[in-house]
C-alpha cells in the first residue's frame, strides 16, 4: 500500500478510487485495524491535492 501511495504522490500512476479501494480491501484482510488506519493515514498525507 505504501508503494502505491508513493507512486500516486510521484505522479507515476493516477489515483483511481476503485483500484485504491480494492487494494485497501485486500490489505485489510491481511492486517489488523491499527495497521490499516496507519496505512490509510499515510496514503492520504502523500496523495497530491
Coordinates of C-alpha atoms in Angstrom, one line a residue:
X1 CA 0.0 0.0 0.0
X2 CA 2.8 2.4 0.9
X3 CA 4.4 1.7 -2.5
X4 CA 1.1 2.5 -4.3
X5 CA 0.8 5.8 -2.3
X6 CA 4.3 6.7 -3.3
X7 CA 3.5 6.0 -7.0
X8 CA 0.4 8.2 -6.8
X9 CA 2.4 11.0 -5.0
X10 CA 5.1 11.0 -7.6
X11 CA 2.6 11.1 -10.4
X12 CA 3.8 7.8 -11.9
X13 CA 0.2 6.4 -11.7
X14 CA -3.1 8.2 -11.5
X15 CA -5.2 8.0 -8.3
X16 CA -8.1 5.6 -9.2
X17 CA -10.7 5.2 -6.4
X18 CA -11.6 1.6 -7.4
X19 CA -8.0 0.4 -7.5
X20 CA -7.4 2.1 -4.2
X21 CA -10.5 0.5 -2.6
X22 CA -9.6 -2.9 -3.9
X23 CA -6.0 -2.6 -2.6
X24 CA -7.3 -1.4 0.8
X25 CA -9.7 -4.3 1.0
X26 CA -7.0 -6.9 0.3
X27 CA -4.7 -5.2 2.7
X28 CA -7.4 -5.1 5.4
X29 CA -7.9 -8.8 5.1
X30 CA -4.2 -9.4 6.0
X31 CA -3.6 -6.7 8.6
X32 CA -5.1 -5.5 11.9
X33 CA -7.2 -2.4 12.2
X34 CA -4.3 -0.2 13.5
X35 CA -2.1 -1.1 10.6
X36 CA -4.9 -0.3 8.2
X37 CA -5.5 3.0 9.9
X38 CA -1.8 3.9 9.7
X39 CA -1.6 3.0 6.0
X40 CA -4.7 5.0 5.1
X41 CA -3.4 8.0 7.0
X42 CA -0.1 7.8 5.3
X43 CA -1.6 7.4 1.8
X44 CA -3.9 10.4 2.3
X45 CA -0.9 12.5 3.5
X46 CA 1.1 11.5 0.4
X47 CA -1.8 12.0 -2.1
X48 CA -1.4 15.1 -4.2
X49 CA -4.1 17.8 -3.9

